[in-house]
mmCIF file of C-alpha atoms and ligand atoms in Angstrom:
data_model
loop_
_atom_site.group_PDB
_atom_site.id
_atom_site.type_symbol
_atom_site.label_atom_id
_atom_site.label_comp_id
_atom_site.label_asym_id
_atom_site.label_seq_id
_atom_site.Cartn_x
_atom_site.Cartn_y
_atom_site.Cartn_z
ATOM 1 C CA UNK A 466 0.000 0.000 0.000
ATOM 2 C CA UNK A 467 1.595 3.668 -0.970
ATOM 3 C CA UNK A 468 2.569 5.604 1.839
ATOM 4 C CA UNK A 469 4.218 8.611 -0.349
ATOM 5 C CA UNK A 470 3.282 10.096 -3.288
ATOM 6 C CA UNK A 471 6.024 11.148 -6.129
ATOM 7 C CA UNK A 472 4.308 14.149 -7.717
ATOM 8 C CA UNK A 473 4.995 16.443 -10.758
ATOM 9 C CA UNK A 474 5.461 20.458 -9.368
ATOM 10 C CA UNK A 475 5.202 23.490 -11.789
ATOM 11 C CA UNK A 476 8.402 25.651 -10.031
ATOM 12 C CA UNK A 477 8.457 28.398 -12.997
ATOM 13 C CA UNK A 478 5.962 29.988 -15.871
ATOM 14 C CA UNK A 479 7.540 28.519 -18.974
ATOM 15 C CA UNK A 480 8.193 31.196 -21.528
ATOM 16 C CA UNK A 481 7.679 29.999 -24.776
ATOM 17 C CA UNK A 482 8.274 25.741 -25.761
ATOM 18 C CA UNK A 483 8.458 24.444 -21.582
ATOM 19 C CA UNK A 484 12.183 23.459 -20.705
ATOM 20 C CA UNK A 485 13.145 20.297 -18.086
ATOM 21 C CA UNK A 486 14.181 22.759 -15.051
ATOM 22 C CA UNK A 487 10.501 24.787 -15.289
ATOM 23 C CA UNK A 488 8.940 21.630 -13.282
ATOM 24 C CA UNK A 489 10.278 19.368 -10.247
ATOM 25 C CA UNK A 490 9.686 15.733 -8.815
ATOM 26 C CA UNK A 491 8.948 15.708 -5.207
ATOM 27 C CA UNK A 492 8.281 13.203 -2.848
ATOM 28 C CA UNK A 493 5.160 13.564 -0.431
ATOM 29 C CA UNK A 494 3.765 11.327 2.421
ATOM 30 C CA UNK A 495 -0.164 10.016 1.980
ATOM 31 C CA UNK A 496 -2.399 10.968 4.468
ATOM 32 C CA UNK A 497 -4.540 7.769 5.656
ATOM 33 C CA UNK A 498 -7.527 7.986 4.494
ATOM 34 C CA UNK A 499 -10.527 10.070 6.367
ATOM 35 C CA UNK A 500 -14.223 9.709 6.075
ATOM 36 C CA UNK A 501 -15.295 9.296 2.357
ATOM 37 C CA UNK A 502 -11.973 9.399 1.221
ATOM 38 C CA UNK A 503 -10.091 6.976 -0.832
ATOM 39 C CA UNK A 504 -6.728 5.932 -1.495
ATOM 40 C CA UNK A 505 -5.885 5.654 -5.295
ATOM 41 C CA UNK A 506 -2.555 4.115 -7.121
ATOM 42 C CA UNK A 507 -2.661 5.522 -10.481
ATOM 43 C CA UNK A 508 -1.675 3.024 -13.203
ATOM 44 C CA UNK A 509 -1.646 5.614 -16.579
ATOM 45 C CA UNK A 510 -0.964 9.605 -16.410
ATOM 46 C CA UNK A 511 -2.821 11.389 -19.486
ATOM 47 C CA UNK A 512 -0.655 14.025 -21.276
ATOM 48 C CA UNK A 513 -2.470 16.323 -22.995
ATOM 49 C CA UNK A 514 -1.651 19.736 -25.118
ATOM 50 C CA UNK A 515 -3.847 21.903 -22.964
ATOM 51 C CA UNK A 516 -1.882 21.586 -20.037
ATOM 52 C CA UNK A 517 0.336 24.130 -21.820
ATOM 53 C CA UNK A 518 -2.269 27.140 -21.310
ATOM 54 C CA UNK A 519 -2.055 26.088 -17.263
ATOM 55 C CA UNK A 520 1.513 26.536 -16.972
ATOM 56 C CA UNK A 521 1.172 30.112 -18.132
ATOM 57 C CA UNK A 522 -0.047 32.881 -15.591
ATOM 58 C CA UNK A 523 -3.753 32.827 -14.628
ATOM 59 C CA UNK A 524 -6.096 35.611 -16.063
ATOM 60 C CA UNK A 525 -9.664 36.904 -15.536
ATOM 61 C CA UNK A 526 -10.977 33.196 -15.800
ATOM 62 C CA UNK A 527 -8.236 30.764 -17.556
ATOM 63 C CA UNK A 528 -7.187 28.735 -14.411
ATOM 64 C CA UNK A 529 -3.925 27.833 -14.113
ATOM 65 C CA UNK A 530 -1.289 25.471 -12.522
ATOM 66 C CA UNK A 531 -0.556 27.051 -8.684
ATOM 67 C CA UNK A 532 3.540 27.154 -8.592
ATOM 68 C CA UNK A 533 5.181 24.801 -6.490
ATOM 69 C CA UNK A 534 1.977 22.714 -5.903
ATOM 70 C CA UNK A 535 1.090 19.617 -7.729
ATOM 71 C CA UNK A 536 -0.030 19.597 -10.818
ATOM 72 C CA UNK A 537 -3.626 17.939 -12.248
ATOM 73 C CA UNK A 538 -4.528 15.954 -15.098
ATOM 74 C CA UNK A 539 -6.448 13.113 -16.644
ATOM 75 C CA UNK A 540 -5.408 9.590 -14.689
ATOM 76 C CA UNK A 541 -6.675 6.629 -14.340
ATOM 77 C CA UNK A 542 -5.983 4.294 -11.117
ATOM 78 C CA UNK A 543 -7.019 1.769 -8.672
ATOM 79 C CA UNK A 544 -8.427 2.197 -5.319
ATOM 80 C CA UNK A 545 -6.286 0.794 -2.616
ATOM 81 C CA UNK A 546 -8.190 1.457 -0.009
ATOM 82 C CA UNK A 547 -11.514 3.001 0.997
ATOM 83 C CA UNK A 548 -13.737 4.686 3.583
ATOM 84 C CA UNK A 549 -16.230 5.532 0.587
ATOM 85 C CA UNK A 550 -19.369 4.197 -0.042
ATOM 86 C CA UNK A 551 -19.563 2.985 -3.915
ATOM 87 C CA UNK A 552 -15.751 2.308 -3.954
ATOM 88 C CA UNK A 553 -13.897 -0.652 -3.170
ATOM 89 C CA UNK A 554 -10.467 -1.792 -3.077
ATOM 90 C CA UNK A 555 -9.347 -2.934 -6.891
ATOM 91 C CA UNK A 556 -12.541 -0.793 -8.633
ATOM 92 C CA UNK A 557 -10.784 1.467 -11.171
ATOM 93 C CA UNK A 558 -11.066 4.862 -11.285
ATOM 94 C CA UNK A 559 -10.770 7.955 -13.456
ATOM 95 C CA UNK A 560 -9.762 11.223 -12.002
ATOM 96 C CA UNK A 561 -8.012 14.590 -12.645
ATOM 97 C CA UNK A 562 -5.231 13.852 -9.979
ATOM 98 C CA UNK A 563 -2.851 13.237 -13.051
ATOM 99 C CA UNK A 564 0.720 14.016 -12.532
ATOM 100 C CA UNK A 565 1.534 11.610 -9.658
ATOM 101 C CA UNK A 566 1.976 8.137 -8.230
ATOM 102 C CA UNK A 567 -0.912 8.382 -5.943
ATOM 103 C CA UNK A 568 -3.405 10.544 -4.273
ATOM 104 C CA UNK A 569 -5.769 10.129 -1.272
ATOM 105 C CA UNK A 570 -8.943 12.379 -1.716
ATOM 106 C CA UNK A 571 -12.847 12.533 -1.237
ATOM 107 C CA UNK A 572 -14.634 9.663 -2.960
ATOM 108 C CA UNK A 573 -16.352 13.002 -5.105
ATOM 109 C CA UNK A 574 -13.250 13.528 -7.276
ATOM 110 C CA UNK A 575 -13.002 9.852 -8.361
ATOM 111 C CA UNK A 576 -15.642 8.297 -11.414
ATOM 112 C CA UNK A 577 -15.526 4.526 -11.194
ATOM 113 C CA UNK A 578 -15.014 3.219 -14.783
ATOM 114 C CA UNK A 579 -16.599 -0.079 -16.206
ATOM 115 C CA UNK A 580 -14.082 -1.924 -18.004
ATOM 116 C CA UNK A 581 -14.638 -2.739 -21.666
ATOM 117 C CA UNK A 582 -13.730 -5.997 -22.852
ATOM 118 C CA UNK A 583 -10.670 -6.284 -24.692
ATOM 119 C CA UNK A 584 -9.804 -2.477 -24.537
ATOM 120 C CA UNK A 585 -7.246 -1.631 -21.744
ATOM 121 C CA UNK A 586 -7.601 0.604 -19.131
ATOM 122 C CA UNK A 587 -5.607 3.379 -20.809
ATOM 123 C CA UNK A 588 -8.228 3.714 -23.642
ATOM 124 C CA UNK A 589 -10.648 5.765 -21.095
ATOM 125 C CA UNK A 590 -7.905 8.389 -21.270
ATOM 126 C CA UNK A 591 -7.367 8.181 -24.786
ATOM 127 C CA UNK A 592 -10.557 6.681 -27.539
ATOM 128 C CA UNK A 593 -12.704 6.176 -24.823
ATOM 129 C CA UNK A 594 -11.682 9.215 -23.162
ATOM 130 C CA UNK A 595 -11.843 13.047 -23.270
ATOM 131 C CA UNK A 596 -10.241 13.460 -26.620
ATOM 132 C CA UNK A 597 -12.356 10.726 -28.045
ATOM 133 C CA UNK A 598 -15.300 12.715 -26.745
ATOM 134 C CA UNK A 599 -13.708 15.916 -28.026
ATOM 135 C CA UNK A 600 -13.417 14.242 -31.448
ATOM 136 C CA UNK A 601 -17.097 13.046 -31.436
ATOM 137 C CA UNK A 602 -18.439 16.681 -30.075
ATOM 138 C CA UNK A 603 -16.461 18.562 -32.801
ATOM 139 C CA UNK A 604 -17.434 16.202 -35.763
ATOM 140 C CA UNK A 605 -21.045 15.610 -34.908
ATOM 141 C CA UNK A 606 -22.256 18.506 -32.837
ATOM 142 C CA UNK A 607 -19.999 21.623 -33.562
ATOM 143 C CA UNK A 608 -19.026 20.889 -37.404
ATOM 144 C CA UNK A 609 -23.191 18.435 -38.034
ATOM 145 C CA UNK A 610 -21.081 16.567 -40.455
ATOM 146 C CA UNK A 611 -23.428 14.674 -43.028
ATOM 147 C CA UNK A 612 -22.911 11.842 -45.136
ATOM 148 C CA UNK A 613 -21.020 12.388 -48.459
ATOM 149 C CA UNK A 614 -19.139 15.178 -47.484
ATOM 150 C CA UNK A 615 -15.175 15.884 -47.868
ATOM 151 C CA UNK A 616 -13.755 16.501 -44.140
ATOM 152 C CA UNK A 617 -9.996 17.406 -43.685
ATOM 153 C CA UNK A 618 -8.670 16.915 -40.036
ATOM 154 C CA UNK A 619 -5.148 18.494 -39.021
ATOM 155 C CA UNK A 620 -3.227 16.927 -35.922
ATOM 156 C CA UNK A 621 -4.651 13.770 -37.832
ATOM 157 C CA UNK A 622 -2.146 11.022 -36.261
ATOM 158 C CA UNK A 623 -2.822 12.649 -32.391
ATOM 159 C CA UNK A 624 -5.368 11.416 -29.998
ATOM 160 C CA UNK A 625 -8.320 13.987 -30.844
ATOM 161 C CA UNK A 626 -7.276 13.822 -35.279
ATOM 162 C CA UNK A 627 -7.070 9.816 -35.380
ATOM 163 C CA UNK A 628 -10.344 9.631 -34.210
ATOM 164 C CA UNK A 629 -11.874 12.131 -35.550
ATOM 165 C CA UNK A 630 -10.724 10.802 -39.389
ATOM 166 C CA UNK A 631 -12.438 7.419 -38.377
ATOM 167 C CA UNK A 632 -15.476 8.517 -37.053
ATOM 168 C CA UNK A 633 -15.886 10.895 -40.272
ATOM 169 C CA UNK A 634 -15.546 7.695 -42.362
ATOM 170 C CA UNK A 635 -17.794 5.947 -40.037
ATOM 171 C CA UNK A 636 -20.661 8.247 -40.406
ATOM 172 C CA UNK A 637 -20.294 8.629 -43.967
ATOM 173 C CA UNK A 638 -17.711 11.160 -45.145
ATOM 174 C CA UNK A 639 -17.315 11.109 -48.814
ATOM 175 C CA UNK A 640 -13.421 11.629 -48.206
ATOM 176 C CA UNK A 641 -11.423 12.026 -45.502
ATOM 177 C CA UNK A 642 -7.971 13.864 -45.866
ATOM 178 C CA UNK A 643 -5.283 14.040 -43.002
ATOM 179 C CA UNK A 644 -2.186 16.328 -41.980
ATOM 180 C CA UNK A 645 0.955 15.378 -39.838
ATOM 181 C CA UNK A 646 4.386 15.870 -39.080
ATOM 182 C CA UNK A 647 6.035 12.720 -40.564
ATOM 183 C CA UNK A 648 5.687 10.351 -43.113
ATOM 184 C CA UNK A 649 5.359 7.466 -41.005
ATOM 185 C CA UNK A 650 2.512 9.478 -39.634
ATOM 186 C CA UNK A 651 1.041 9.702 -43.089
ATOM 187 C CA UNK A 652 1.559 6.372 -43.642
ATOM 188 C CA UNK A 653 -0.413 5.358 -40.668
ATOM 189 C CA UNK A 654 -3.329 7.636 -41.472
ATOM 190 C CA UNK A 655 -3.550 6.198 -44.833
ATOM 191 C CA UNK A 656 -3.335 2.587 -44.128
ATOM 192 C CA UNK A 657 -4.391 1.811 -40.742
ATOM 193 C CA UNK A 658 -6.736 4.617 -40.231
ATOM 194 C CA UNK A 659 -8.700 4.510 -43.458
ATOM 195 C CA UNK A 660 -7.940 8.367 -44.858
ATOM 196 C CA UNK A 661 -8.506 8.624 -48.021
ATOM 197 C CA UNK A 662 -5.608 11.018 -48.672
ATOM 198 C CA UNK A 663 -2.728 12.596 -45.959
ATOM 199 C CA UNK A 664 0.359 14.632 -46.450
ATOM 200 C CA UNK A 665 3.280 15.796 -44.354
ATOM 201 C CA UNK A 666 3.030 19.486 -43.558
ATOM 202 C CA UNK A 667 6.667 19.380 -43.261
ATOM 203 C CA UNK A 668 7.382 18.468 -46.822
ATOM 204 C CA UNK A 669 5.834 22.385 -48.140
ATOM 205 C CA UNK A 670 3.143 24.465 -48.227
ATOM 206 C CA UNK A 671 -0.087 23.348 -46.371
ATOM 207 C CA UNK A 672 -2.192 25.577 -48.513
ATOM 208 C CA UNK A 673 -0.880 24.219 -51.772
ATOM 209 C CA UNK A 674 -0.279 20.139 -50.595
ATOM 210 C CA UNK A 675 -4.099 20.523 -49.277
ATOM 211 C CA UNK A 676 -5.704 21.849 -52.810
ATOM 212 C CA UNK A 677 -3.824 18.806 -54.186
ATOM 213 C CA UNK A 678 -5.384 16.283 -51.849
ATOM 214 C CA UNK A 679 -9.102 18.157 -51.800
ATOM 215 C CA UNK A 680 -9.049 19.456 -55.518
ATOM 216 C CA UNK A 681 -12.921 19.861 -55.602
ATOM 217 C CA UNK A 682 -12.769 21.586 -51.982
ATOM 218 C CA UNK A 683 -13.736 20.290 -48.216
ATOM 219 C CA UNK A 684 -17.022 20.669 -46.338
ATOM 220 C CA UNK A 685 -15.756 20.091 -43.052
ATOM 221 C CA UNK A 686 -12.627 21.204 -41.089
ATOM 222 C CA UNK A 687 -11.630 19.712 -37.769
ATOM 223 C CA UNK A 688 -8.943 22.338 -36.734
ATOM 224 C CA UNK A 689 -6.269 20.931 -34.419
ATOM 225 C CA UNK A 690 -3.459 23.198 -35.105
ATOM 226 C CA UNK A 691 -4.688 26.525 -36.158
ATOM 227 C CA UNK A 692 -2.142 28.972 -37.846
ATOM 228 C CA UNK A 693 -1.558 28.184 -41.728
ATOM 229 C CA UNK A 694 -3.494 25.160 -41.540
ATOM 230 C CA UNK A 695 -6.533 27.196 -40.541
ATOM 231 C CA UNK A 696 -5.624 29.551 -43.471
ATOM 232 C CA UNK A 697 -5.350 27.243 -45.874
ATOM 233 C CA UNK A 698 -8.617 25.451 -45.045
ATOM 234 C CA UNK A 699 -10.690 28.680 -45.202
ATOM 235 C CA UNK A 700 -9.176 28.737 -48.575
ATOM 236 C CA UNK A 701 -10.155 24.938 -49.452
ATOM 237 C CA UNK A 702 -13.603 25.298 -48.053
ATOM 238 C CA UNK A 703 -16.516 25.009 -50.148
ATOM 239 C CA UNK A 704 -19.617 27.684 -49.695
ATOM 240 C CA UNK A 705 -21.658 26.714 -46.519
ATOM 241 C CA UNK A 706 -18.283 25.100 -45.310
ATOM 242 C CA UNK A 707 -18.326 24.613 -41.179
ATOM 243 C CA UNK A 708 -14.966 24.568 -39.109
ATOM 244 C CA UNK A 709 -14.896 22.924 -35.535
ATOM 245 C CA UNK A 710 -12.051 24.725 -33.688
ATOM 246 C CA UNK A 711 -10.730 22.033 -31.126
ATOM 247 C CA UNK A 712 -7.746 23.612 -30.959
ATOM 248 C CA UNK A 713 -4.824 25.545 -32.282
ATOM 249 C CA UNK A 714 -1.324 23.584 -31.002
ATOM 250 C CA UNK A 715 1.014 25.581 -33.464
ATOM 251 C CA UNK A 716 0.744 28.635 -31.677
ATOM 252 C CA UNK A 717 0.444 27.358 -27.852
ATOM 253 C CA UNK A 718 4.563 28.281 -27.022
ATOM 254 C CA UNK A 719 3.907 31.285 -28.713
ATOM 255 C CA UNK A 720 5.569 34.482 -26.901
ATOM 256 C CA UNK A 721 3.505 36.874 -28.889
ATOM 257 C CA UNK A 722 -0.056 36.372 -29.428
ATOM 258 C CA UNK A 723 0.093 35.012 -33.545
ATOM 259 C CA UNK A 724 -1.394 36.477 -36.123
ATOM 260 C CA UNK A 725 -4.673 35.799 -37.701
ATOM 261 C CA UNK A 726 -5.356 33.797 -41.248
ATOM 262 C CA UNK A 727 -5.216 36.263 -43.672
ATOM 263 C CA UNK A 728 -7.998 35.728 -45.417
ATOM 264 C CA UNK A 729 -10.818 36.566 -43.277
ATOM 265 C CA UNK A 730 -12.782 38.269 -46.055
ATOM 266 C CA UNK A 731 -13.677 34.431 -47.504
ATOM 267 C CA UNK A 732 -15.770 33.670 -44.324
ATOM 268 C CA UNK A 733 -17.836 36.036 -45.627
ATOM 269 C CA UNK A 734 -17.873 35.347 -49.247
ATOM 270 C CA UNK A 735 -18.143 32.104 -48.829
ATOM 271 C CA UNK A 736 -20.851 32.041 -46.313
ATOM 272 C CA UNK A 737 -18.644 29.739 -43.398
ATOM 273 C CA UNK A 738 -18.948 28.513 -40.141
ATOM 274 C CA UNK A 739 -16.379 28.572 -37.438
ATOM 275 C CA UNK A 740 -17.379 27.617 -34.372
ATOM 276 C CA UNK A 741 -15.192 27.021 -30.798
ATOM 277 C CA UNK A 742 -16.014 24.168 -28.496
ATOM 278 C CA UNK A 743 -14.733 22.893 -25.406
ATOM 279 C CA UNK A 744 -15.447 19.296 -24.410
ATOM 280 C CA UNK A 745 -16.169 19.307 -21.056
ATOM 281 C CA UNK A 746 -19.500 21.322 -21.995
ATOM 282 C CA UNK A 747 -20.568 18.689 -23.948
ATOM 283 C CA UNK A 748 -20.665 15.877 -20.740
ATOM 284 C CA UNK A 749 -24.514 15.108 -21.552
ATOM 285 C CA UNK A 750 -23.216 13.170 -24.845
ATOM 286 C CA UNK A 751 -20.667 10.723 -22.742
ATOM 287 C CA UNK A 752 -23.262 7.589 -22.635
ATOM 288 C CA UNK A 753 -23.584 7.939 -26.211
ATOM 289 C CA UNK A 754 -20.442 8.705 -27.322
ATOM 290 C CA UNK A 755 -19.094 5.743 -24.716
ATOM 291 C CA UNK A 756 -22.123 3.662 -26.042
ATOM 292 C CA UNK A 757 -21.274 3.798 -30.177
ATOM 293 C CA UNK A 758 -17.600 4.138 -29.328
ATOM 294 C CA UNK A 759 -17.342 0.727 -27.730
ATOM 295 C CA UNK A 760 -19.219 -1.139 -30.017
ATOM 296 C CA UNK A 761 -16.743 0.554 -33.130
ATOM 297 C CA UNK A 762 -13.816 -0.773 -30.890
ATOM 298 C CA UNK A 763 -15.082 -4.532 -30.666
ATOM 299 C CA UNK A 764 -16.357 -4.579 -34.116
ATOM 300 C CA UNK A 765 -12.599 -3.431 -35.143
ATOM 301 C CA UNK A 766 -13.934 -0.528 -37.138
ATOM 302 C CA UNK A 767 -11.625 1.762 -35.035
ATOM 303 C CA UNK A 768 -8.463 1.165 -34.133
ATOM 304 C CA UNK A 769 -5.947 3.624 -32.258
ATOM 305 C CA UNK A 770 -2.257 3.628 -30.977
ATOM 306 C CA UNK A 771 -0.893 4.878 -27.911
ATOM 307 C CA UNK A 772 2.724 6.031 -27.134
ATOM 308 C CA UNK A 773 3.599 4.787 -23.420
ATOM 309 C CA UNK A 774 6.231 6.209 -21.369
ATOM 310 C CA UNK A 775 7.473 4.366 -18.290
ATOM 311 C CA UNK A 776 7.811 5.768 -14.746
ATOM 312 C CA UNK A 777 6.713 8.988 -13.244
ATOM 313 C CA UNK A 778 10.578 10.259 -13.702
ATOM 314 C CA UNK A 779 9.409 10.644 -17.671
ATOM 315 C CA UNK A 780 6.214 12.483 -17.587
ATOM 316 C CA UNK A 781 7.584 15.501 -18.417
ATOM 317 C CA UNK A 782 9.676 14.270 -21.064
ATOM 318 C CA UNK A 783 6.127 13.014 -22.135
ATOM 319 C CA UNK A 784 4.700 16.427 -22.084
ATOM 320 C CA UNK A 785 7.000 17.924 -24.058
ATOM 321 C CA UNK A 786 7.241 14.614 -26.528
ATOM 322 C CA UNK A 787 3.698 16.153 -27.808
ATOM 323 C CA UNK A 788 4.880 19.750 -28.713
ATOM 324 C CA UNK A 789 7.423 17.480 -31.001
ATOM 325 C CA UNK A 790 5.234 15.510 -32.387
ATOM 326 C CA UNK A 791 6.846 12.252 -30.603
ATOM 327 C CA UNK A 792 3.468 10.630 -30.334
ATOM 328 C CA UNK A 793 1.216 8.534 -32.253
ATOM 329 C CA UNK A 794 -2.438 8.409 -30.827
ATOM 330 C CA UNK A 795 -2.677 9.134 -27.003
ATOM 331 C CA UNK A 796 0.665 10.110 -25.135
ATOM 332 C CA UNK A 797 0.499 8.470 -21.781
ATOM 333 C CA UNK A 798 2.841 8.142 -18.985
ATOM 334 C CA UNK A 799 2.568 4.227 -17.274
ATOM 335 C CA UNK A 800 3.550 4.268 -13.179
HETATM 336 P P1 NDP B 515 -2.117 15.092 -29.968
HETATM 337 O O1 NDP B 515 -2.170 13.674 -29.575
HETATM 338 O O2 NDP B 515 -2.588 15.480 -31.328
HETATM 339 O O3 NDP B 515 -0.628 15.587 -29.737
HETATM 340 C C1 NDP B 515 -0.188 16.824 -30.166
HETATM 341 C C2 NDP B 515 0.303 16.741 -31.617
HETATM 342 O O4 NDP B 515 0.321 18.046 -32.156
HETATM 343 C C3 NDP B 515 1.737 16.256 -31.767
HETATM 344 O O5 NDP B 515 1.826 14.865 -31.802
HETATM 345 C C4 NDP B 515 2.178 16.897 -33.074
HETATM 346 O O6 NDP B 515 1.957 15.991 -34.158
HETATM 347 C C5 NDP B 515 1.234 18.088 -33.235
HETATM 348 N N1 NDP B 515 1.978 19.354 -33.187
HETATM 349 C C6 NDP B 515 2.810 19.789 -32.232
HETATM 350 N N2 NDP B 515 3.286 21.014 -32.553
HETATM 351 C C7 NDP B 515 2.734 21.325 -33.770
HETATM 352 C C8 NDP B 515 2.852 22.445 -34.643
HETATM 353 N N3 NDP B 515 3.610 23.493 -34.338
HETATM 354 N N4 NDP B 515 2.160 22.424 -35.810
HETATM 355 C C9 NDP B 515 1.376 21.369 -36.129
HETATM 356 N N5 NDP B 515 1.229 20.280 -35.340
HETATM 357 C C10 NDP B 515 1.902 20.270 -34.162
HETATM 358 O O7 NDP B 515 -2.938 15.967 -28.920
HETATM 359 P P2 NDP B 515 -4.502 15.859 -28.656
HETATM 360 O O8 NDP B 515 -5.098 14.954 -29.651
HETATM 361 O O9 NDP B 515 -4.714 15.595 -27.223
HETATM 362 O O10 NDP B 515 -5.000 17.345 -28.952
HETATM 363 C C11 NDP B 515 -5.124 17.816 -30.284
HETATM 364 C C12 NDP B 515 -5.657 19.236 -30.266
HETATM 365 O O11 NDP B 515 -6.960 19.251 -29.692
HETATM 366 C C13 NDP B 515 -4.829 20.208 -29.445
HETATM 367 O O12 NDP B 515 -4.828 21.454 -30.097
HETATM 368 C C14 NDP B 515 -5.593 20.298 -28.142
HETATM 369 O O13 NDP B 515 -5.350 21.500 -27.454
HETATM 370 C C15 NDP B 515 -7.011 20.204 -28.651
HETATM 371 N N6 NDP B 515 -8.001 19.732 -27.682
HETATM 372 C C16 NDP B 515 -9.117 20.513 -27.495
HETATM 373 C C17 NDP B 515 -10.129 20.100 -26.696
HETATM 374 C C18 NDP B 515 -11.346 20.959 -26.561
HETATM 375 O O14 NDP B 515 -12.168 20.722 -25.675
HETATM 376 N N7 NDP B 515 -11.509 21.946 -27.424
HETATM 377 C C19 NDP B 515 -10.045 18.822 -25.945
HETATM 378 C C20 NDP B 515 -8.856 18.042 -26.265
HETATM 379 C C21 NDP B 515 -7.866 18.501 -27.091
HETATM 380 P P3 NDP B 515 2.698 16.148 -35.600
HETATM 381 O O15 NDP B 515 3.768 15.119 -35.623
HETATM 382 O O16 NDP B 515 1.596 15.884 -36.569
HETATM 383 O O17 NDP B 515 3.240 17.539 -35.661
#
């Protein structure tokens, strides 16, 4: 049973890409546990791009990491031990107490998960997770993609793009057309993911290897990275086109706040939707996105990868892994 907790501390505001020395590994003695409080051993950190925003200073009402304190995010665990009604010793858990070896806390901060045949216990932090959700919410609600349209999804190969591609196919998309940083990662999207077409944003111009791939246009854009891949869709957007912004990971080390596409004047000419979203206002549609998710996985009409780092010692090499692109799928840390 853990009696000490190793756990990840934020000890400076990174200024621009996060270095090694901006966060520390310190070593903390577990409380036993009080009344409705349990005593989790997490088994698989989640690292996740938005954690960058938290490390910067907090304003009006963008929370941030506290310095010196440990830092949160997506884990999933077992409980050791428990004083909580509804959890027992070996029920696993998912919880935002990310970041560290182990926590003891009230029974409220813990959801117990039902295990999915055949999928491990990492999925609910990856397809069966938030950024499946996200992927689901920005394709279905945000973007109302319909059957027989052309979708384009940048950060394809991540944890939010690879799914997003396959449910797109699943629910009818004409053609589906992926970005990346490598050519492995093309590969991947291509052959194991079902895209219909991908290139390597690295290799030139996203506006001009984009026209090539959509040459009649798109109808949907999932937006992952923002910057010139958000230009160059407004450009390869039909009339009527709809964007979902998920997110915009080419600008998040930014020092200076970057600068708009530059060719604003075609939302209006061409009539388009762009609309924000953040997943965790879109809880209601868990049970169904869990629900059709699931039954994808054990049919094998989805698949996804994870890239697994061992030990608590590497989750910040993890972190930063994803502003390199060192992951394919979810990035996860395993304690
Ligand atoms: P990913 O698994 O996609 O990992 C991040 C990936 O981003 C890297 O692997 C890398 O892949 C790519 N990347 C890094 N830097 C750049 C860059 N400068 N230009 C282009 N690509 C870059 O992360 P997630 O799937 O978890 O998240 C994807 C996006 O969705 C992020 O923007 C995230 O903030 C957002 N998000 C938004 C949510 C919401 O509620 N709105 C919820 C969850 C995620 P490559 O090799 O291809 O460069």
């Amino acid at each position: 049973m853990p009696s000490a907790s190793q756990e990840w501390h934020l000890v400076k505001r990174p200024v621009g890409r996060p270095a090694a020395g901006d966060f520390r590994l310190v070593e903390r003695a577990l409380p036993l546990p009080g009344d409705n409080e349990v005593l989790v051993r997490n088994t698989y950190l989640s690292m996740d791009p938005y954690m960058r925003a938290l490390m910067g200073a907090a304003e009006a009402d963008i929370p941030s990491y506290q310095l010196d304190r440990p830092m949160t995010g997506g884990a999933v665990g077992e409980v050791v031990e428990s004083r909580a009604a509804g959890l027992a010793p070996g029920d696993l858990v998912l919880s935002d107490l990310g970041w560290r070896t182990a926590a003891v806390a009230d029974a409220g901060r813990f959801i117990r998960l039902r295990r999915v045949e055949g999928v491990p216990d990492s999925a609910f932090l990856g397809v069966l997770g938030m950024p499946g959700l996200s992927a689901y919410v920005g394709l279905i609600e945000i973007a109302g993609l319909r059957e027989g349209e052309t979708v384009f999804v940048s950060g394809a190969a991540g944890a939010v793009g690879s799914l997003a591609g396959q449910i797109a196919r699943l629910r009818g998309a004409k053609a589906v057309i992926g970005s990346a940083g490598s050519d492995e990662k093309v590969k991947y999207l291509t052959g194991e993911l079902g895209f219909t077409a991908a290139f390597n944003y690295k290799d030139g111009s996203v506006h001009e290897q984009l026209r090539r791939a959509a040459p009649t246009g798109v109808d949907v854009y999932f937006d992952n990275v923002g910057g010139d891949h958000l230009e160059a869709a407004i450009d390869a957007l039909k009339p009527h086109g709809r964007v979902a912004l998920c997110g915009a990971i080419s600008g998040y080390n930014a020092t200076e706040p970057p600068p708009g596409p530059r060719n604003m004047v075609d939302l209006v000419k061409k009539r388009l939707t762009l609309r924000g979203f953040e997943v965790g206002d879109h809880a209601a549609l868990q049970p169904q996105f869990v629900r059709e998710t699931s039954n994808w996985l054990v049919d094998n009409r989805i698949t996804f990868r994870e890239t697994v780092e061992d030990g608590i010692g590497n989750a910040v090499n993890a972190f930063l892994g994803l502003m390199y692109g060192r992951n394919t799928g979810k990035m996860l840390v395993r304690i």
